[in-house]
Amino acid sequence: MYRHVAIIGTASVAGGAFYFAHHLENQRQPLSSCTAATVPAAIKCLQMSGVAVVPGLRMDPNLVRDTMAMPAAESMPIKNRKPKRRGVKQSKEEEDQQLMWRLSALGRYHCRDEDRFNPKDMQVLERVEEQIRPLVDEFFRVEEEGLEGVYRSELQLMTAVPGSVHQAWHKDNRGRGLSIIIPLVDFTVENGGTQLLLGSHETAWPLAQDQGAKVVVAPAGSVVAYDSRTIHRGLGNATSEGRPALIFCYDRERTPPPGCGTMGSIATGLQGRLLDVLSGAISGEWMKS
Ligand SMILES: O=C(O)CCC(=O)C(=O)O
């Protein structure tokens, strides 16, 4: 009798804890701090929280429109691709699309191979890069080595189509570098803006007040910069429209990304989940929902 009660009690506690953790993990608190008016202010935000949104560098609507009109962007998937079936021949168009748009998780497509961008795409992408250059230069200039050995390690056009799932928590690099994400539509809590664990670039347990997991809510063309050591993930898109974005990453040649192996990535994924749950519990936001 007592044994049965103990088993039922343990199962109920475990089930409750699992449900509570799941609820905390699915909270989406918007990022309201970390907005910086100037490049020096952005560098300070990056040092403190690992993240900065810089309205002064925001792309004007014409540049957002030109980016969305690039040949690469026009070929972007707008819904989940049907899985390839054994024995069924794909059309050349389907094959090309699959080569250009790599799947990273259900509904998340990335065009990250620079060779896949044609000269027309590159003309537009260079205009965008011109706009973010002051921030990139300043980020690296504060270190003794200045701009020595700094290179663009990634140029990516990506989209999360309706129904896409959350990415695993990850860092872009173990070494200090700068990643910049530019929403090409407004990022909202519903369409799955990037979620960042503030402060995780420097501290293993970044659970101080006002930190924790925050979702980028920002208009199209915004410049959202984060230290590449900041733990982050793209969230699932719960709307009926795609959520495209550009990503530029910059690193030093002596610390190329990702700076860790598979075990390191798995550990970061687990650390991200744990910090997400703990910061949600500490913030008390769950009591309001
Ligand atoms: O989709 C996002 O918001 C983040 C994307 C990202 O972190 C990645 O592709 O590695």
Short mmCIF file of C-alpha atoms and ligand atoms in Angstrom, two decimals:
data_model
loop_
_atom_site.label_atom_id
_atom_site.label_comp_id
_atom_site.label_asym_id
_atom_site.label_seq_id
_atom_site.Cartn_x
_atom_site.Cartn_y
_atom_site.Cartn_z
CA MET A 1 0.00 0.00 0.00
CA TYR A 2 2.67 2.51 1.14
CA ARG A 3 4.79 1.49 -1.83
CA HIS A 4 1.97 2.38 -4.22
CA VAL A 5 1.41 5.72 -2.56
CA ALA A 6 5.17 6.45 -2.77
CA ILE A 7 5.27 5.54 -6.48
CA ILE A 8 2.21 7.65 -7.29
CA GLY A 9 3.59 10.55 -5.22
CA THR A 10 7.01 10.43 -6.91
CA ALA A 11 5.43 10.18 -10.38
CA SER A 12 3.16 13.17 -9.63
CA VAL A 13 6.06 15.31 -8.39
CA ALA A 14 8.20 14.34 -11.41
CA GLY A 15 5.29 15.00 -13.80
CA GLY A 16 4.59 18.36 -12.16
CA ALA A 17 8.26 19.38 -12.30
CA PHE A 18 8.46 18.37 -15.96
CA TYR A 19 5.28 20.31 -16.80
CA PHE A 20 6.53 23.38 -14.86
CA ALA A 21 9.95 23.28 -16.56
CA HIS A 22 8.26 22.92 -19.97
CA HIS A 23 6.01 25.89 -19.17
CA LEU A 24 9.01 28.01 -18.12
CA GLU A 25 10.93 27.01 -21.24
CA ASN A 26 8.09 28.14 -23.46
CA GLN A 27 7.88 31.60 -21.93
CA ARG A 28 8.84 34.35 -24.31
CA GLN A 29 9.88 37.53 -22.50
CA PRO A 30 10.70 40.38 -24.90
CA LEU A 31 14.08 42.08 -24.81
CA SER A 32 13.47 45.60 -23.52
CA SER A 33 16.96 46.59 -22.31
CA CYS A 34 20.14 46.61 -24.46
CA THR A 35 19.01 49.34 -26.89
CA ALA A 36 21.94 51.63 -27.66
CA ALA A 37 21.71 55.04 -29.34
CA THR A 38 25.33 55.17 -30.49
CA VAL A 39 28.13 52.78 -31.42
CA PRO A 40 30.10 53.44 -28.15
CA ALA A 41 26.90 52.81 -26.16
CA ALA A 42 26.40 49.56 -28.10
CA ILE A 43 29.92 48.43 -27.18
CA LYS A 44 29.05 49.00 -23.49
CA CYS A 45 25.82 46.95 -23.83
CA LEU A 46 27.77 44.20 -25.56
CA GLN A 47 30.29 44.16 -22.71
CA MET A 48 27.61 44.05 -20.02
CA SER A 49 24.90 41.84 -21.48
CA GLY A 50 26.44 40.40 -24.64
CA VAL A 51 23.71 42.01 -26.76
CA ALA A 52 22.96 45.42 -28.33
CA VAL A 53 20.18 46.68 -30.59
CA VAL A 54 21.35 49.83 -32.41
CA PRO A 55 18.48 51.89 -33.91
CA GLY A 56 20.95 54.47 -35.32
CA LEU A 57 22.35 51.84 -37.72
CA ARG A 58 18.96 50.52 -38.82
CA MET A 59 18.64 49.90 -42.58
CA ASP A 60 16.23 52.17 -44.38
CA PRO A 61 13.09 50.53 -45.84
CA ASN A 62 14.51 50.74 -49.42
CA LEU A 63 17.49 48.61 -48.42
CA VAL A 64 15.21 46.08 -46.71
CA ARG A 65 13.10 45.99 -49.89
CA ASP A 66 16.20 45.56 -52.11
CA THR A 67 17.39 42.71 -49.87
CA MET A 68 14.04 40.93 -50.11
CA ALA A 69 14.16 41.41 -53.92
CA MET A 70 17.62 39.76 -54.27
CA PRO A 71 17.56 36.61 -56.44
CA ALA A 72 18.63 34.54 -53.38
CA ALA A 73 15.77 35.94 -51.27
CA GLU A 74 13.25 35.32 -54.06
CA SER A 75 14.19 31.63 -54.03
CA MET A 76 13.62 31.36 -50.25
CA PRO A 77 11.26 28.56 -49.11
CA ILE A 78 7.93 29.91 -47.84
CA LYS A 79 6.66 26.67 -46.34
CA ASN A 80 7.98 23.36 -45.06
CA ARG A 81 9.56 21.37 -47.88
CA LYS A 82 8.17 17.88 -48.43
CA PRO A 83 10.73 15.24 -47.43
CA LYS A 84 12.58 13.62 -50.33
CA ARG A 85 11.02 10.24 -51.09
CA ARG A 86 13.15 7.25 -52.00
CA GLY A 87 12.83 6.29 -55.67
CA VAL A 88 10.99 9.52 -56.63
CA LYS A 89 13.06 11.69 -58.96
CA GLN A 90 13.22 15.38 -58.06
CA SER A 91 12.95 18.15 -60.65
CA LYS A 92 16.11 20.18 -61.36
CA GLU A 93 14.44 23.13 -59.65
CA GLU A 94 13.78 21.10 -56.49
CA GLU A 95 17.36 19.81 -56.50
CA ASP A 96 18.78 23.34 -56.87
CA GLN A 97 16.55 24.61 -54.06
CA GLN A 98 17.68 21.84 -51.77
CA LEU A 99 21.33 22.59 -52.46
CA MET A 100 20.88 26.30 -51.90
CA TRP A 101 18.58 26.11 -48.86
CA ARG A 102 19.91 23.81 -46.15
CA LEU A 103 17.62 22.59 -43.41
CA SER A 104 18.92 22.98 -39.82
CA ALA A 105 15.73 22.02 -37.93
CA LEU A 106 12.13 21.53 -39.01
CA GLY A 107 11.12 24.66 -40.98
CA ARG A 108 14.47 26.47 -40.65
CA TYR A 109 16.29 27.07 -43.95
CA HIS A 110 19.73 28.64 -44.41
CA CYS A 111 21.60 29.88 -47.47
CA ARG A 112 25.04 30.24 -45.91
CA ASP A 113 27.42 29.27 -48.65
CA GLU A 114 28.84 32.51 -50.05
CA ASP A 115 29.33 30.90 -53.45
CA ARG A 116 25.57 30.56 -53.74
CA PHE A 117 25.06 34.34 -53.73
CA ASN A 118 25.31 35.78 -57.24
CA PRO A 119 26.85 39.22 -58.07
CA LYS A 120 23.43 40.91 -57.78
CA ASP A 121 22.93 39.46 -54.30
CA MET A 122 26.46 40.50 -53.31
CA GLN A 123 25.93 44.10 -54.42
CA VAL A 124 23.03 44.42 -51.98
CA LEU A 125 24.76 42.46 -49.19
CA GLU A 126 27.81 44.73 -49.45
CA ARG A 127 25.56 47.78 -48.96
CA VAL A 128 24.20 46.18 -45.79
CA GLU A 129 27.69 45.32 -44.57
CA GLU A 130 28.81 48.91 -45.15
CA GLN A 131 26.13 50.00 -42.70
CA ILE A 132 27.22 47.69 -39.87
CA ARG A 133 30.98 48.18 -40.38
CA PRO A 134 31.41 50.99 -37.76
CA LEU A 135 30.04 48.66 -35.07
CA VAL A 136 32.17 45.70 -36.17
CA ASP A 137 35.35 47.81 -36.28
CA GLU A 138 34.71 49.36 -32.86
CA PHE A 139 33.94 45.95 -31.31
CA PHE A 140 37.35 44.60 -32.28
CA ARG A 141 39.26 47.88 -31.90
CA VAL A 142 38.76 47.87 -28.12
CA GLU A 143 41.11 44.88 -27.92
CA GLU A 144 44.86 45.32 -28.01
CA GLU A 145 45.23 43.62 -31.41
CA GLY A 146 42.84 46.10 -33.04
CA LEU A 147 41.54 44.88 -36.39
CA GLU A 148 44.39 42.42 -36.97
CA GLY A 149 43.17 39.05 -38.22
CA VAL A 150 39.48 40.02 -38.15
CA TYR A 151 37.46 38.42 -40.93
CA ARG A 152 33.85 37.76 -41.88
CA SER A 153 33.37 34.13 -40.92
CA GLU A 154 29.77 33.85 -42.08
CA LEU A 155 27.28 35.54 -44.37
CA GLN A 156 23.86 33.99 -44.19
CA LEU A 157 20.33 34.51 -45.42
CA MET A 158 17.89 32.39 -43.44
CA THR A 159 14.21 31.94 -42.85
CA ALA A 160 11.96 30.22 -40.31
CA VAL A 161 8.77 29.23 -42.15
CA PRO A 162 5.34 28.94 -40.46
CA GLY A 163 5.34 25.95 -38.12
CA SER A 164 9.13 25.88 -37.73
CA VAL A 165 10.54 24.57 -34.43
CA HIS A 166 12.93 26.06 -31.86
CA GLN A 167 16.65 25.77 -32.59
CA ALA A 168 18.90 24.18 -29.97
CA TRP A 169 20.59 26.68 -27.64
CA HIS A 170 24.08 27.38 -28.95
CA LYS A 171 27.03 29.79 -29.08
CA ASP A 172 28.38 30.90 -32.45
CA ASN A 173 31.94 30.76 -31.10
CA ARG A 174 33.81 29.97 -27.85
CA GLY A 175 36.18 32.84 -28.64
CA ARG A 176 35.17 36.52 -28.67
CA GLY A 177 33.56 37.54 -31.95
CA LEU A 178 30.58 39.55 -33.17
CA SER A 179 27.40 38.19 -34.76
CA ILE A 180 24.81 40.52 -36.27
CA ILE A 181 21.28 39.52 -37.13
CA ILE A 182 19.15 41.81 -39.28
CA PRO A 183 15.42 41.00 -39.35
CA LEU A 184 13.94 41.34 -42.86
CA VAL A 185 10.40 41.42 -41.44
CA ASP A 186 9.44 42.70 -37.98
CA PHE A 187 10.64 40.24 -35.34
CA THR A 188 7.89 39.51 -32.81
CA VAL A 189 7.43 37.14 -29.91
CA GLU A 190 4.97 35.14 -32.07
CA ASN A 191 7.08 34.76 -35.22
CA GLY A 192 10.06 33.58 -33.19
CA GLY A 193 12.62 36.36 -32.93
CA THR A 194 16.05 35.34 -31.68
CA GLN A 195 16.10 34.44 -27.96
CA LEU A 196 19.31 35.31 -26.10
CA LEU A 197 20.53 34.44 -22.61
CA LEU A 198 21.78 37.84 -21.53
CA GLY A 199 25.15 37.82 -19.83
CA SER A 200 26.03 34.28 -20.94
CA HIS A 201 28.99 35.56 -23.00
CA GLU A 202 31.11 36.01 -19.88
CA THR A 203 29.53 34.20 -16.96
CA ALA A 204 28.63 30.55 -16.69
CA TRP A 205 25.60 31.43 -14.50
CA PRO A 206 24.19 34.71 -15.82
CA LEU A 207 21.14 34.85 -13.61
CA ALA A 208 21.42 38.37 -12.23
CA GLN A 209 18.36 40.61 -12.19
CA ASP A 210 17.16 41.78 -15.60
CA GLN A 211 19.17 39.13 -17.35
CA GLY A 212 17.92 35.70 -18.39
CA ALA A 213 16.31 34.60 -21.67
CA LYS A 214 14.94 37.49 -23.74
CA VAL A 215 13.37 37.50 -27.22
CA VAL A 216 14.34 40.16 -29.76
CA VAL A 217 11.29 42.20 -30.72
CA ALA A 218 12.47 44.66 -33.37
CA PRO A 219 11.31 46.17 -36.67
CA ALA A 220 12.62 45.00 -40.05
CA GLY A 221 16.08 46.40 -40.84
CA SER A 222 17.15 46.60 -37.15
CA VAL A 223 20.75 45.86 -36.30
CA VAL A 224 20.83 43.28 -33.49
CA ALA A 225 24.41 42.55 -32.45
CA TYR A 226 25.54 39.90 -29.98
CA ASP A 227 28.87 38.67 -28.69
CA SER A 228 29.28 35.31 -30.41
CA ARG A 229 29.81 33.64 -27.00
CA THR A 230 26.24 34.57 -25.95
CA ILE A 231 24.00 31.49 -25.73
CA HIS A 232 21.04 31.95 -28.09
CA ARG A 233 18.56 30.23 -30.38
CA GLY A 234 16.01 31.06 -33.06
CA LEU A 235 12.47 30.35 -31.81
CA GLY A 236 9.73 28.48 -33.64
CA ASN A 237 7.47 30.57 -35.87
CA ALA A 238 3.85 30.38 -34.72
CA THR A 239 2.47 32.76 -37.40
CA SER A 240 1.35 32.18 -41.00
CA GLU A 241 4.22 34.22 -42.57
CA GLY A 242 7.94 33.44 -42.90
CA ARG A 243 10.54 35.11 -40.66
CA PRO A 244 13.59 35.87 -42.85
CA ALA A 245 16.82 37.47 -41.60
CA LEU A 246 20.40 38.20 -42.61
CA ILE A 247 23.27 37.06 -40.37
CA PHE A 248 26.83 38.37 -40.51
CA CYS A 249 29.52 36.88 -38.21
CA TYR A 250 33.01 38.29 -37.59
CA ASP A 251 35.84 36.53 -35.80
CA ARG A 252 39.61 36.60 -35.44
CA GLU A 253 41.73 34.17 -37.43
CA ARG A 254 43.30 32.89 -34.18
CA THR A 255 39.85 31.94 -32.78
CA PRO A 256 37.76 30.62 -35.68
CA PRO A 257 34.22 29.39 -34.93
CA PRO A 258 32.82 27.27 -33.42
CA GLY A 259 35.81 26.71 -31.12
CA CYS A 260 34.40 23.47 -29.68
CA GLY A 261 33.45 19.95 -30.76
CA THR A 262 30.19 17.98 -30.62
CA MET A 263 30.41 17.38 -26.85
CA GLY A 264 30.93 21.09 -26.24
CA SER A 265 27.86 21.92 -28.36
CA ILE A 266 25.76 19.36 -26.49
CA ALA A 267 26.91 20.83 -23.14
CA THR A 268 26.00 24.37 -24.29
CA GLY A 269 22.58 23.11 -25.41
CA LEU A 270 21.92 21.65 -21.94
CA GLN A 271 23.32 24.71 -20.16
CA GLY A 272 21.02 26.93 -22.25
CA ARG A 273 17.93 24.88 -21.32
CA LEU A 274 18.81 24.88 -17.66
CA LEU A 275 19.52 28.63 -17.55
CA ASP A 276 16.32 29.33 -19.46
CA VAL A 277 14.24 27.39 -16.91
CA LEU A 278 16.09 28.85 -13.89
CA SER A 279 15.93 32.44 -15.12
CA GLY A 280 12.20 32.01 -15.85
CA ALA A 281 11.62 30.68 -12.33
CA ILE A 282 13.71 33.45 -10.70
CA SER A 283 12.08 36.28 -12.67
CA GLY A 284 8.64 35.28 -11.37
CA GLU A 285 7.09 36.06 -14.78
CA TRP A 286 5.45 32.61 -14.73
CA MET A 287 3.21 33.75 -11.89
CA LYS A 288 1.63 36.35 -14.20
CA SER A 289 0.89 33.89 -17.04
O1 LIG B 1 17.10 32.40 -36.32
C1 LIG B 1 17.64 33.04 -35.43
O2 LIG B 1 17.05 33.96 -34.84
C2 LIG B 1 19.04 32.73 -34.98
C3 LIG B 1 19.78 31.96 -36.03
C4 LIG B 1 21.00 31.31 -35.52
O3 LIG B 1 21.40 31.47 -34.41
C5 LIG B 1 21.74 30.40 -36.40
O4 LIG B 1 21.32 30.19 -37.54
O5 LIG B 1 22.76 29.85 -35.94
#
